[in-house]
Amino acid sequence: MSLRLRDFLPYGNIVIQCHDNPDADALASGYALRRYLEREGKQARFVYGGRNAVCKSNLILMIANLGIEVEHVESLDKPDLLITVDCQYGESNVTRFDADRIAVIDHHQVSGELPAMSDVRSNYGSCATVLYELLQQEDYDINADEDLATALYYGLMTDTGGFAEISHPSDRDLRDFIRPRNSDIVLFRNSNLSREELVIAGDALKHAHYIEDKACAIVEARPCDPNILGIISDMLLEVDTVDACLVYSMMPFGVKISVRSCIKEIKASELAAFLTAGYGGGGGHLIKAGGLLKKDLLEAAGIGYDSDSVRTFLFDRMREYYENTEILYAGERIEDVSELKHYTKKEVRVGYVECDRLAPVGTRIMIRTLEGDVEVEVREDLVILIGIEGEIYPTNRQKFRAGYRELPGEEYVCPVEYAPRVTDVVTGSRVSLLPFAKPCMAAGGAGIYARELDHRVKVFTVWDPDKYYLGVPGDYLAVRVDDPSDIYVIARKIFQKTYGEG
Ligand SMILES: [Mn+2]
């Protein structure tokens, strides 16, 4: 399913289409693709269908200030190639036009059969991020093109509630390394809300429901731009008796949700993922997150799609979240290890980097991985391990020698799609970690006591008392043999690959 933008070049008559009622991400994505084709000497039209022409003032400003040539059309002369961006051909919000070949670039959940030429990255926060990656693959200097940089930045920003809901490292790369024209971003941002939308926010807040014993609020808003949901939930969270809240709106295609939390026992990103699990998707940050429950999936599951059924479903789901989760604070309790089994580490191939080769001692570096960002200071004996899921563990040379065996002469191959990248925190310069990585074999150590989980558990570990690790049924709760206060969660997949009984 891997696609390159150069694959489009052999086609004569090319049309780019985004979904009906385009938003900033759709406009940015189509615009980016058109810019690339232009650079390669190809003229392409950029169109959208549907009943309505763009009328939101931030989008009208975006189109005018960045010079986005986009046409609202009713019909189309059959092109050789039709590329849909920020949507998939055949979806209900994409007006159907005939074409000899179809291609799809998108970041939503896959909704039907995809054509051979497609790139759908459902874990990305915006389609602009997909284009950002694809353009870099073709050596396109995005920051030399300020209009394009501004469009991509604004596309990601609006699709992720002002960057609050990003979770993929490529989204963070776009946010951190793209240089937009700030005056335009400020202008677009402050033309976002119409007076009608202000009324929607006010009406929604008037009818807030509270789960009193949980300090939780749930609010339904009339169908509106997802950004309004974020504004409402931000306000709700400021209320003294509200620690966590859910704001939702029933759109024609599904239920958009916005989630907030201000207590460490609830990560907004994890609550959003829980509420949407099986019906769409959700994610974001510790405090802010969002997501979507798809209408067709709710209907197929027999839940229905009228406002009573959706409200009941969301209330039940929220109660379930509170009632079926155990919270453990490592250090505050000692696990009864007689109930647990003993496991030792299997021989597993991982990667390692000796950091003094990467940057001078004393440099603060940020390592970006699929799991998140890790900041460390380079010391003489700092060794960074790259685990089987691309996760990163800083350690020192002494512990490294005790638990790992070097494999001289062999090459390290990264097992995941996003290879860890390193940024010098002060200068902002970036390097890939991979050229410095070597393979090694993990084995030995005193091992762990562990048990398989049959319910959800949140563990606050000794090394990070502010952020919990979530364990779900099937994962393992582990206790270090040489330190019983060190309790943590190991994901099922990683556990099975790295530990054996005995
Ligand atoms: Mn989008």
Coordinates of C-alpha atoms and ligand atoms in Angstrom, one line a residue:
M1 CA 0.0 0.0 0.0
S2 CA 2.9 2.3 -0.2
L3 CA 2.5 5.1 -2.6
R4 CA 4.8 7.8 -3.9
L5 CA 3.7 11.1 -5.4
R6 CA 5.9 10.4 -8.5
D7 CA 3.5 7.5 -9.3
F8 CA 1.0 10.2 -10.4
L9 CA 3.3 11.7 -13.0
P10 CA 2.6 9.4 -16.0
Y11 CA -1.1 10.4 -16.1
G12 CA -2.3 13.1 -18.5
N13 CA -5.4 14.7 -17.1
I14 CA -5.4 14.7 -13.3
V15 CA -8.1 16.0 -11.0
I16 CA -7.7 16.3 -7.2
Q17 CA -10.9 16.0 -5.2
C18 CA -11.5 16.6 -1.5
H19 CA -14.7 15.8 0.5
D20 CA -17.8 17.9 0.2
N21 CA -18.0 20.8 2.7
P22 CA -14.2 21.0 2.8
D23 CA -12.4 21.9 6.0
A24 CA -8.9 23.4 6.4
D25 CA -7.1 20.0 6.3
A26 CA -8.9 19.0 3.1
L27 CA -7.9 22.3 1.5
A28 CA -4.3 22.1 2.7
S29 CA -4.0 18.5 1.4
G30 CA -5.3 19.2 -2.1
Y31 CA -3.3 22.3 -2.3
A32 CA -0.1 20.5 -1.3
L33 CA -0.6 17.8 -3.9
R34 CA -1.3 20.4 -6.6
R35 CA 1.9 22.3 -5.7
Y36 CA 3.9 19.2 -6.1
L37 CA 2.4 18.4 -9.5
E38 CA 3.0 22.0 -10.6
R39 CA 6.7 21.6 -9.7
E40 CA 6.8 18.6 -11.9
G41 CA 5.3 20.6 -14.8
K42 CA 1.8 19.1 -14.5
Q43 CA -1.4 21.1 -14.4
A44 CA -4.1 19.6 -12.2
R45 CA -7.5 20.8 -11.2
F46 CA -8.5 20.8 -7.5
V47 CA -12.2 20.4 -6.9
Y48 CA -15.0 19.5 -4.5
G49 CA -18.7 18.7 -5.0
G50 CA -21.8 18.8 -2.8
R51 CA -24.5 21.3 -2.3
N52 CA -22.6 24.0 -0.4
A53 CA -19.7 26.3 -1.4
V54 CA -17.1 27.1 1.3
C55 CA -18.6 29.8 3.5
K56 CA -16.8 29.7 6.8
S57 CA -14.7 32.9 7.2
N58 CA -11.5 31.2 8.3
L59 CA -11.6 29.0 5.2
I60 CA -12.4 31.9 2.9
L61 CA -9.4 33.8 4.3
M62 CA -7.2 30.7 4.0
I63 CA -8.1 30.3 0.3
A64 CA -7.5 34.0 -0.4
N65 CA -4.3 34.6 1.5
L66 CA -2.6 31.4 0.4
G67 CA -3.8 31.5 -3.2
I68 CA -5.5 28.1 -3.1
E69 CA -7.3 27.6 -6.4
V70 CA -10.1 25.3 -5.6
E71 CA -13.4 24.9 -7.7
H72 CA -16.8 23.9 -6.4
V73 CA -18.2 21.7 -9.3
E74 CA -21.4 19.8 -10.1
S75 CA -19.9 17.6 -12.8
L76 CA -16.6 16.7 -14.2
D77 CA -15.2 15.6 -17.6
K78 CA -13.9 12.1 -17.0
P79 CA -10.2 12.5 -16.0
D80 CA -7.5 10.0 -16.5
L81 CA -6.7 10.1 -12.8
L82 CA -8.9 11.2 -9.9
I83 CA -7.1 11.5 -6.6
T84 CA -9.2 12.0 -3.5
V85 CA -7.5 13.6 -0.5
D86 CA -8.7 13.7 3.2
C87 CA -11.4 11.2 2.1
Q88 CA -12.0 8.0 0.3
Y89 CA -13.7 7.5 -3.0
G90 CA -17.2 6.1 -2.6
E91 CA -17.8 7.6 0.8
S92 CA -21.1 9.4 1.4
N93 CA -19.6 12.8 1.9
V94 CA -17.6 12.5 -1.4
T95 CA -19.6 13.4 -4.5
R96 CA -19.0 10.6 -7.0
F97 CA -17.3 11.5 -10.3
D98 CA -16.2 9.0 -12.9
A99 CA -12.5 8.5 -13.7
D100 CA -10.3 6.0 -15.5
R101 CA -8.1 5.5 -12.5
I102 CA -8.7 6.4 -8.8
A103 CA -6.2 7.1 -6.1
V104 CA -6.7 7.8 -2.4
I105 CA -4.6 9.8 0.1
D106 CA -6.3 10.0 3.5
H107 CA -6.0 9.7 7.3
H108 CA -9.4 8.4 8.3
Q109 CA -10.4 4.8 9.1
V110 CA -10.6 2.7 6.0
S111 CA -14.3 2.6 5.1
G112 CA -14.4 0.3 2.1
E113 CA -12.3 -1.3 -0.6
L114 CA -9.3 0.9 -1.5
P115 CA -7.8 1.3 -5.0
A116 CA -4.4 -0.1 -5.7
M117 CA -3.0 3.5 -5.6
S118 CA -3.7 4.5 -2.0
D119 CA -2.1 5.7 1.1
V120 CA -4.4 5.8 4.2
R121 CA -2.6 6.4 7.5
S122 CA -5.4 6.1 10.0
N123 CA -3.2 6.9 13.0
Y124 CA -2.2 10.3 11.7
G125 CA -3.9 13.5 13.1
S126 CA -4.4 15.1 9.7
C127 CA -4.2 14.4 5.9
A128 CA -1.8 17.4 5.8
T129 CA 0.7 15.2 7.8
V130 CA 0.5 12.4 5.2
L131 CA 1.2 15.0 2.5
Y132 CA 4.1 16.4 4.6
E133 CA 5.7 13.0 4.7
L134 CA 5.0 12.3 1.0
L135 CA 6.5 15.7 -0.1
Q136 CA 9.6 15.1 1.9
Q137 CA 10.0 11.8 0.2
E138 CA 10.2 13.7 -3.1
D139 CA 12.7 16.2 -1.7
Y140 CA 10.2 19.0 -1.7
D141 CA 11.6 22.0 0.4
I142 CA 8.3 22.8 2.2
N143 CA 9.7 25.7 4.3
A144 CA 10.9 27.4 1.1
D145 CA 7.2 27.7 0.1
E146 CA 5.6 29.8 2.9
D147 CA 2.0 29.5 1.6
L148 CA 2.3 25.8 1.5
A149 CA 3.9 25.6 4.9
T150 CA 1.1 27.7 6.4
A151 CA -1.6 25.6 4.8
L152 CA -0.2 22.3 6.1
Y153 CA 0.4 23.7 9.6
Y154 CA -3.2 25.1 9.7
G155 CA -4.6 21.9 8.3
L156 CA -3.1 19.8 11.2
M157 CA -3.9 22.5 13.7
T158 CA -7.6 22.6 13.0
D159 CA -8.0 18.8 12.5
T160 CA -6.5 18.2 16.0
G161 CA -8.2 20.9 18.1
G162 CA -5.2 23.2 18.0
F163 CA -2.7 20.4 18.2
A164 CA -4.3 19.0 21.4
E165 CA -5.3 15.7 19.8
I166 CA -2.1 14.8 18.0
S167 CA -0.5 11.5 18.9
H168 CA 1.6 10.3 16.0
P169 CA 5.3 11.4 15.9
S170 CA 4.9 12.6 12.3
D171 CA 2.2 15.0 13.5
R172 CA 4.6 16.4 16.1
D173 CA 7.3 16.7 13.4
L174 CA 5.0 18.8 11.2
R175 CA 4.1 21.0 14.2
D176 CA 7.7 21.5 15.3
F177 CA 9.6 21.8 12.0
I178 CA 7.2 23.6 9.7
R179 CA 7.6 27.3 9.6
P180 CA 4.2 28.9 8.8
R181 CA 3.5 32.6 8.3
N182 CA 2.4 33.5 11.8
S183 CA 0.3 36.5 10.9
D184 CA -1.9 34.3 8.8
I185 CA -2.3 31.7 11.5
V186 CA -3.3 34.3 14.0
L187 CA -5.8 35.7 11.6
F188 CA -7.4 32.3 10.6
R189 CA -7.5 31.2 14.2
N190 CA -9.5 34.3 15.2
S191 CA -12.0 34.0 12.4
N192 CA -13.0 30.5 13.4
L193 CA -16.3 31.1 15.3
S194 CA -19.5 32.5 13.9
R195 CA -22.2 34.1 16.1
E196 CA -24.5 31.1 15.4
E197 CA -21.8 28.7 16.7
L198 CA -21.4 30.8 19.8
V199 CA -25.1 30.2 20.4
I200 CA -24.6 26.4 19.9
A201 CA -21.9 26.5 22.6
G202 CA -24.2 28.5 25.0
D203 CA -27.2 26.2 24.5
A204 CA -25.1 23.1 25.0
L205 CA -23.7 24.4 28.3
K206 CA -27.2 25.1 29.6
H207 CA -28.0 21.4 29.5
A208 CA -24.9 19.9 31.0
H209 CA -25.4 16.5 32.8
Y210 CA -23.3 15.7 35.8
I211 CA -22.2 12.3 37.2
E212 CA -22.1 13.7 40.7
D213 CA -20.1 11.0 42.5
K214 CA -17.4 11.0 39.8
A215 CA -16.9 14.8 39.2
C216 CA -17.7 14.2 35.6
A217 CA -19.8 16.2 33.1
I218 CA -21.4 15.1 29.8
V219 CA -22.8 17.6 27.3
E220 CA -24.4 17.2 23.9
A221 CA -24.1 20.0 21.4
R222 CA -26.1 20.4 18.2
P223 CA -24.2 19.5 15.0
C224 CA -21.3 21.9 14.6
D225 CA -17.7 22.3 13.6
P226 CA -15.6 20.0 15.8
N227 CA -13.6 23.0 17.1
I228 CA -16.7 24.2 18.9
L229 CA -16.7 21.0 20.9
G230 CA -13.2 21.7 22.1
I231 CA -14.2 25.2 23.1
I232 CA -17.1 23.8 25.2
S233 CA -15.1 21.1 26.9
D234 CA -12.3 23.6 27.7
M235 CA -14.9 25.7 29.5
L236 CA -16.5 22.8 31.3
L237 CA -13.2 21.6 32.7
E238 CA -12.7 24.9 34.4
V239 CA -15.7 24.3 36.6
D240 CA -14.7 23.5 40.2
T241 CA -16.8 20.3 40.5
V242 CA -15.7 18.9 37.1
D243 CA -12.5 16.8 36.9
A244 CA -13.2 15.2 33.6
C245 CA -15.8 15.8 30.8
L246 CA -17.2 14.6 27.6
V247 CA -18.8 16.8 24.9
Y248 CA -20.3 15.2 21.9
S249 CA -22.3 16.1 18.8
M250 CA -24.2 13.8 16.4
M251 CA -23.0 14.6 12.9
P252 CA -24.5 13.0 9.7
F253 CA -21.5 10.5 9.6
G254 CA -21.0 9.8 13.3
V255 CA -20.6 11.1 16.8
K256 CA -17.7 13.6 17.2
I257 CA -16.4 13.7 20.8
S258 CA -14.1 16.0 22.8
V259 CA -12.7 14.8 26.1
R260 CA -10.9 16.7 28.9
S261 CA -9.4 15.7 32.2
C262 CA -7.4 17.6 34.8
I263 CA -6.6 14.7 37.2
K264 CA -3.7 12.3 36.9
E265 CA -5.9 9.3 37.3
I266 CA -7.5 9.9 33.9
K267 CA -5.6 10.5 30.7
A268 CA -7.9 12.2 28.3
S269 CA -6.3 10.4 25.4
E270 CA -6.9 7.0 27.0
L271 CA -10.5 7.9 28.0
A272 CA -11.2 9.0 24.3
A273 CA -9.7 5.7 23.1
F274 CA -11.9 3.8 25.5
L275 CA -15.1 5.6 24.6
T276 CA -14.6 5.0 20.9
A277 CA -13.1 1.5 21.0
G278 CA -14.7 -0.7 18.4
Y279 CA -16.7 2.1 16.8
G280 CA -14.1 4.4 15.4
G281 CA -11.1 5.9 17.2
G282 CA -9.8 8.5 19.5
G283 CA -6.7 9.9 21.0
G284 CA -4.7 13.0 22.0
H285 CA -2.9 14.2 25.1
L286 CA -3.1 13.9 28.9
I287 CA -5.5 16.8 29.3
K288 CA -7.2 17.1 25.9
A289 CA -8.4 14.5 23.4
G290 CA -11.0 13.8 20.8
G291 CA -12.4 11.1 18.6
L292 CA -15.2 9.8 16.4
L293 CA -17.8 7.0 16.7
K294 CA -18.9 6.1 13.2
K295 CA -22.6 6.0 12.5
D296 CA -22.6 2.9 10.4
L297 CA -20.7 0.9 13.1
L298 CA -23.1 2.0 15.8
E299 CA -26.0 1.0 13.7
A300 CA -24.4 -2.3 12.7
A301 CA -23.9 -3.1 16.4
G302 CA -27.6 -2.6 17.1
I303 CA -27.0 0.5 19.2
G304 CA -28.9 2.8 16.9
Y305 CA -28.4 6.4 15.9
D306 CA -31.1 8.5 17.5
S307 CA -30.2 10.9 20.3
D308 CA -31.6 8.8 23.1
S309 CA -29.7 5.6 22.2
V310 CA -26.5 7.5 21.7
R311 CA -26.9 9.3 25.0
T312 CA -27.6 6.1 26.9
F313 CA -24.6 4.4 25.2
L314 CA -22.2 7.1 26.1
F315 CA -23.4 7.4 29.7
D316 CA -23.1 3.6 30.2
R317 CA -19.7 3.6 28.6
M318 CA -18.5 6.4 30.9
R319 CA -19.8 4.6 34.0
E320 CA -18.1 1.4 32.9
Y321 CA -14.8 3.4 32.6
Y322 CA -15.0 4.5 36.2
E323 CA -16.3 1.3 37.7
N324 CA -14.1 -1.4 36.1
T325 CA -10.6 0.1 36.5
E326 CA -8.2 -0.6 39.3
I327 CA -5.6 2.1 40.2
L328 CA -2.2 1.0 41.6
Y329 CA 0.5 3.3 43.0
A330 CA 3.8 1.6 42.9
G331 CA 5.8 2.1 46.1
E332 CA 2.6 2.5 48.1
R333 CA 1.8 -1.2 48.1
I334 CA 3.7 -4.4 47.9
E335 CA 2.3 -7.1 45.6
D336 CA 1.8 -10.6 47.1
V337 CA 4.3 -12.4 44.8
S338 CA 3.3 -15.8 46.1
E339 CA 0.3 -15.4 43.8
L340 CA 2.5 -14.6 40.8
K341 CA 4.6 -16.7 38.4
H342 CA 8.4 -16.2 37.9
Y343 CA 9.6 -15.2 34.4
T344 CA 13.0 -14.5 32.9
K345 CA 14.0 -12.6 29.8
K346 CA 14.2 -14.6 26.6
E347 CA 17.1 -14.0 24.1
V348 CA 15.7 -11.1 22.2
R349 CA 17.4 -9.0 19.6
V350 CA 17.2 -5.3 20.2
G351 CA 19.1 -2.2 19.2
Y352 CA 21.4 0.1 21.2
V353 CA 23.2 3.4 20.7
E354 CA 26.2 4.7 22.6
C355 CA 25.1 8.3 22.9
D356 CA 28.5 10.0 23.2
R357 CA 28.9 9.1 19.5
L358 CA 25.6 10.9 18.7
A359 CA 26.2 14.3 20.3
P360 CA 28.8 15.9 22.6
V361 CA 28.5 15.1 26.3
G362 CA 26.2 17.6 28.1
T363 CA 23.9 18.1 25.0
R364 CA 20.2 17.8 25.8
I365 CA 18.5 15.6 23.2
M366 CA 14.9 14.8 22.5
I367 CA 14.2 11.3 21.1
R368 CA 11.0 11.0 19.2
T369 CA 9.4 7.6 18.9
L370 CA 6.0 6.0 18.1
E371 CA 5.4 5.9 21.9
G372 CA 6.1 9.5 22.5
D373 CA 9.0 12.0 23.2
V374 CA 11.8 11.2 25.6
E375 CA 14.3 13.9 26.7
V376 CA 17.7 13.0 28.1
E377 CA 21.1 14.6 28.6
V378 CA 24.0 13.0 26.8
R379 CA 26.5 11.6 29.4
E380 CA 29.7 9.6 28.7
D381 CA 28.1 6.3 29.7
L382 CA 24.5 6.8 28.4
V383 CA 23.3 3.9 26.3
I384 CA 19.9 4.0 24.6
L385 CA 18.1 0.8 23.9
I386 CA 15.6 0.4 21.1
G387 CA 13.0 -2.3 22.0
I388 CA 11.1 -4.6 19.8
E389 CA 8.3 -2.2 19.3
G390 CA 10.6 0.8 18.6
E391 CA 10.3 1.9 22.2
I392 CA 13.3 3.6 23.9
Y393 CA 15.0 2.9 27.2
P394 CA 17.8 5.0 28.5
T395 CA 20.3 3.0 30.6
N396 CA 24.0 3.2 31.5
R397 CA 27.0 1.2 30.2
Q398 CA 27.3 -0.9 33.3
K399 CA 23.7 -2.1 33.3
F400 CA 23.9 -2.6 29.5
R401 CA 26.9 -4.9 29.9
A402 CA 25.2 -6.9 32.6
G403 CA 22.0 -7.5 30.7
Y404 CA 23.0 -7.5 27.0
R405 CA 25.5 -9.1 24.6
E406 CA 26.9 -7.2 21.7
L407 CA 26.7 -8.7 18.2
P408 CA 29.8 -7.3 16.5
G409 CA 29.7 -7.0 12.7
E410 CA 25.9 -7.4 12.4
E411 CA 23.6 -4.7 11.2
Y412 CA 20.6 -3.3 13.1
V413 CA 17.2 -3.3 11.4
C414 CA 14.4 -1.1 12.9
P415 CA 11.2 -3.1 13.4
V416 CA 8.7 -0.2 13.2
E417 CA 7.4 2.2 10.6
Y418 CA 8.6 5.4 12.4
A419 CA 12.3 5.0 13.2
P420 CA 13.3 7.0 16.3
R421 CA 14.7 10.5 15.4
V422 CA 16.8 12.7 17.6
T423 CA 16.7 16.5 18.0
D424 CA 19.2 18.7 19.8
V425 CA 16.9 20.6 22.1
V426 CA 19.0 23.8 22.0
T427 CA 20.0 24.1 18.3
G428 CA 17.0 22.2 16.9
S429 CA 19.2 20.2 14.5
R430 CA 18.0 16.7 13.8
V431 CA 19.6 13.3 13.2
S432 CA 18.3 9.9 12.6
L433 CA 19.2 7.4 15.4
L434 CA 19.5 4.5 13.1
P435 CA 23.0 5.0 11.5
F436 CA 24.3 4.9 15.1
A437 CA 22.4 1.9 16.2
K438 CA 23.9 -1.6 16.6
P439 CA 22.2 -4.9 17.4
C440 CA 22.5 -6.7 20.6
M441 CA 21.0 -9.7 22.4
A442 CA 19.0 -9.2 25.6
A443 CA 19.2 -12.0 28.2
G444 CA 19.7 -12.8 31.9
G445 CA 18.9 -10.8 35.0
A446 CA 17.0 -11.8 38.1
G447 CA 13.7 -11.7 36.2
I448 CA 10.2 -10.7 37.2
Y449 CA 7.1 -12.0 38.9
A450 CA 4.0 -11.4 36.7
R451 CA 0.3 -12.2 36.3
E452 CA -2.0 -11.8 33.3
L453 CA -4.6 -9.1 33.9
D454 CA -8.3 -9.9 33.7
H455 CA -9.4 -6.2 34.1
R456 CA -8.2 -2.7 33.4
V457 CA -5.4 -1.5 35.6
K458 CA -3.7 1.9 35.8
V459 CA -0.2 1.8 37.4
F460 CA 1.7 4.8 38.6
T461 CA 5.3 3.5 38.5
V462 CA 8.1 4.6 40.8
W463 CA 10.0 6.4 38.0
D464 CA 7.1 8.5 36.8
P465 CA 4.5 9.2 39.6
D466 CA 2.6 11.7 37.4
K467 CA 1.7 9.5 34.5
Y468 CA 0.1 6.0 34.7
Y469 CA 0.6 3.1 32.4
L470 CA -2.6 1.3 31.3
G471 CA -2.9 -2.4 31.4
V472 CA -5.9 -4.0 29.7
P473 CA -7.1 -7.6 30.0
G474 CA -4.4 -9.9 28.4
D475 CA -1.5 -7.6 29.4
Y476 CA 0.8 -8.5 32.3
L477 CA 1.3 -6.8 35.7
A478 CA 5.0 -7.3 36.6
V479 CA 7.1 -6.9 39.7
R480 CA 10.9 -6.9 39.7
V481 CA 12.4 -9.8 41.7
D482 CA 15.2 -7.6 42.9
D483 CA 12.9 -4.7 43.8
P484 CA 9.3 -5.6 44.8
S485 CA 8.2 -1.9 44.9
D486 CA 8.9 -1.7 41.2
I487 CA 5.5 -2.6 39.7
Y488 CA 4.8 -2.0 36.0
V489 CA 2.7 -3.1 33.1
I490 CA 4.0 -5.0 30.1
A491 CA 1.9 -5.1 26.9
R492 CA 0.8 -8.6 25.9
K493 CA 2.6 -8.6 22.6
I494 CA 5.9 -7.4 24.1
F495 CA 5.6 -9.8 27.1
Q496 CA 5.1 -12.9 24.9
K497 CA 8.1 -12.0 22.7
T498 CA 10.5 -11.1 25.6
Y499 CA 9.7 -13.3 28.6
G500 CA 9.5 -17.0 29.3
E501 CA 8.3 -18.9 32.4
G502 CA 11.0 -20.3 34.8
Ligands
MN1 MN -8.7 15.6 7.9

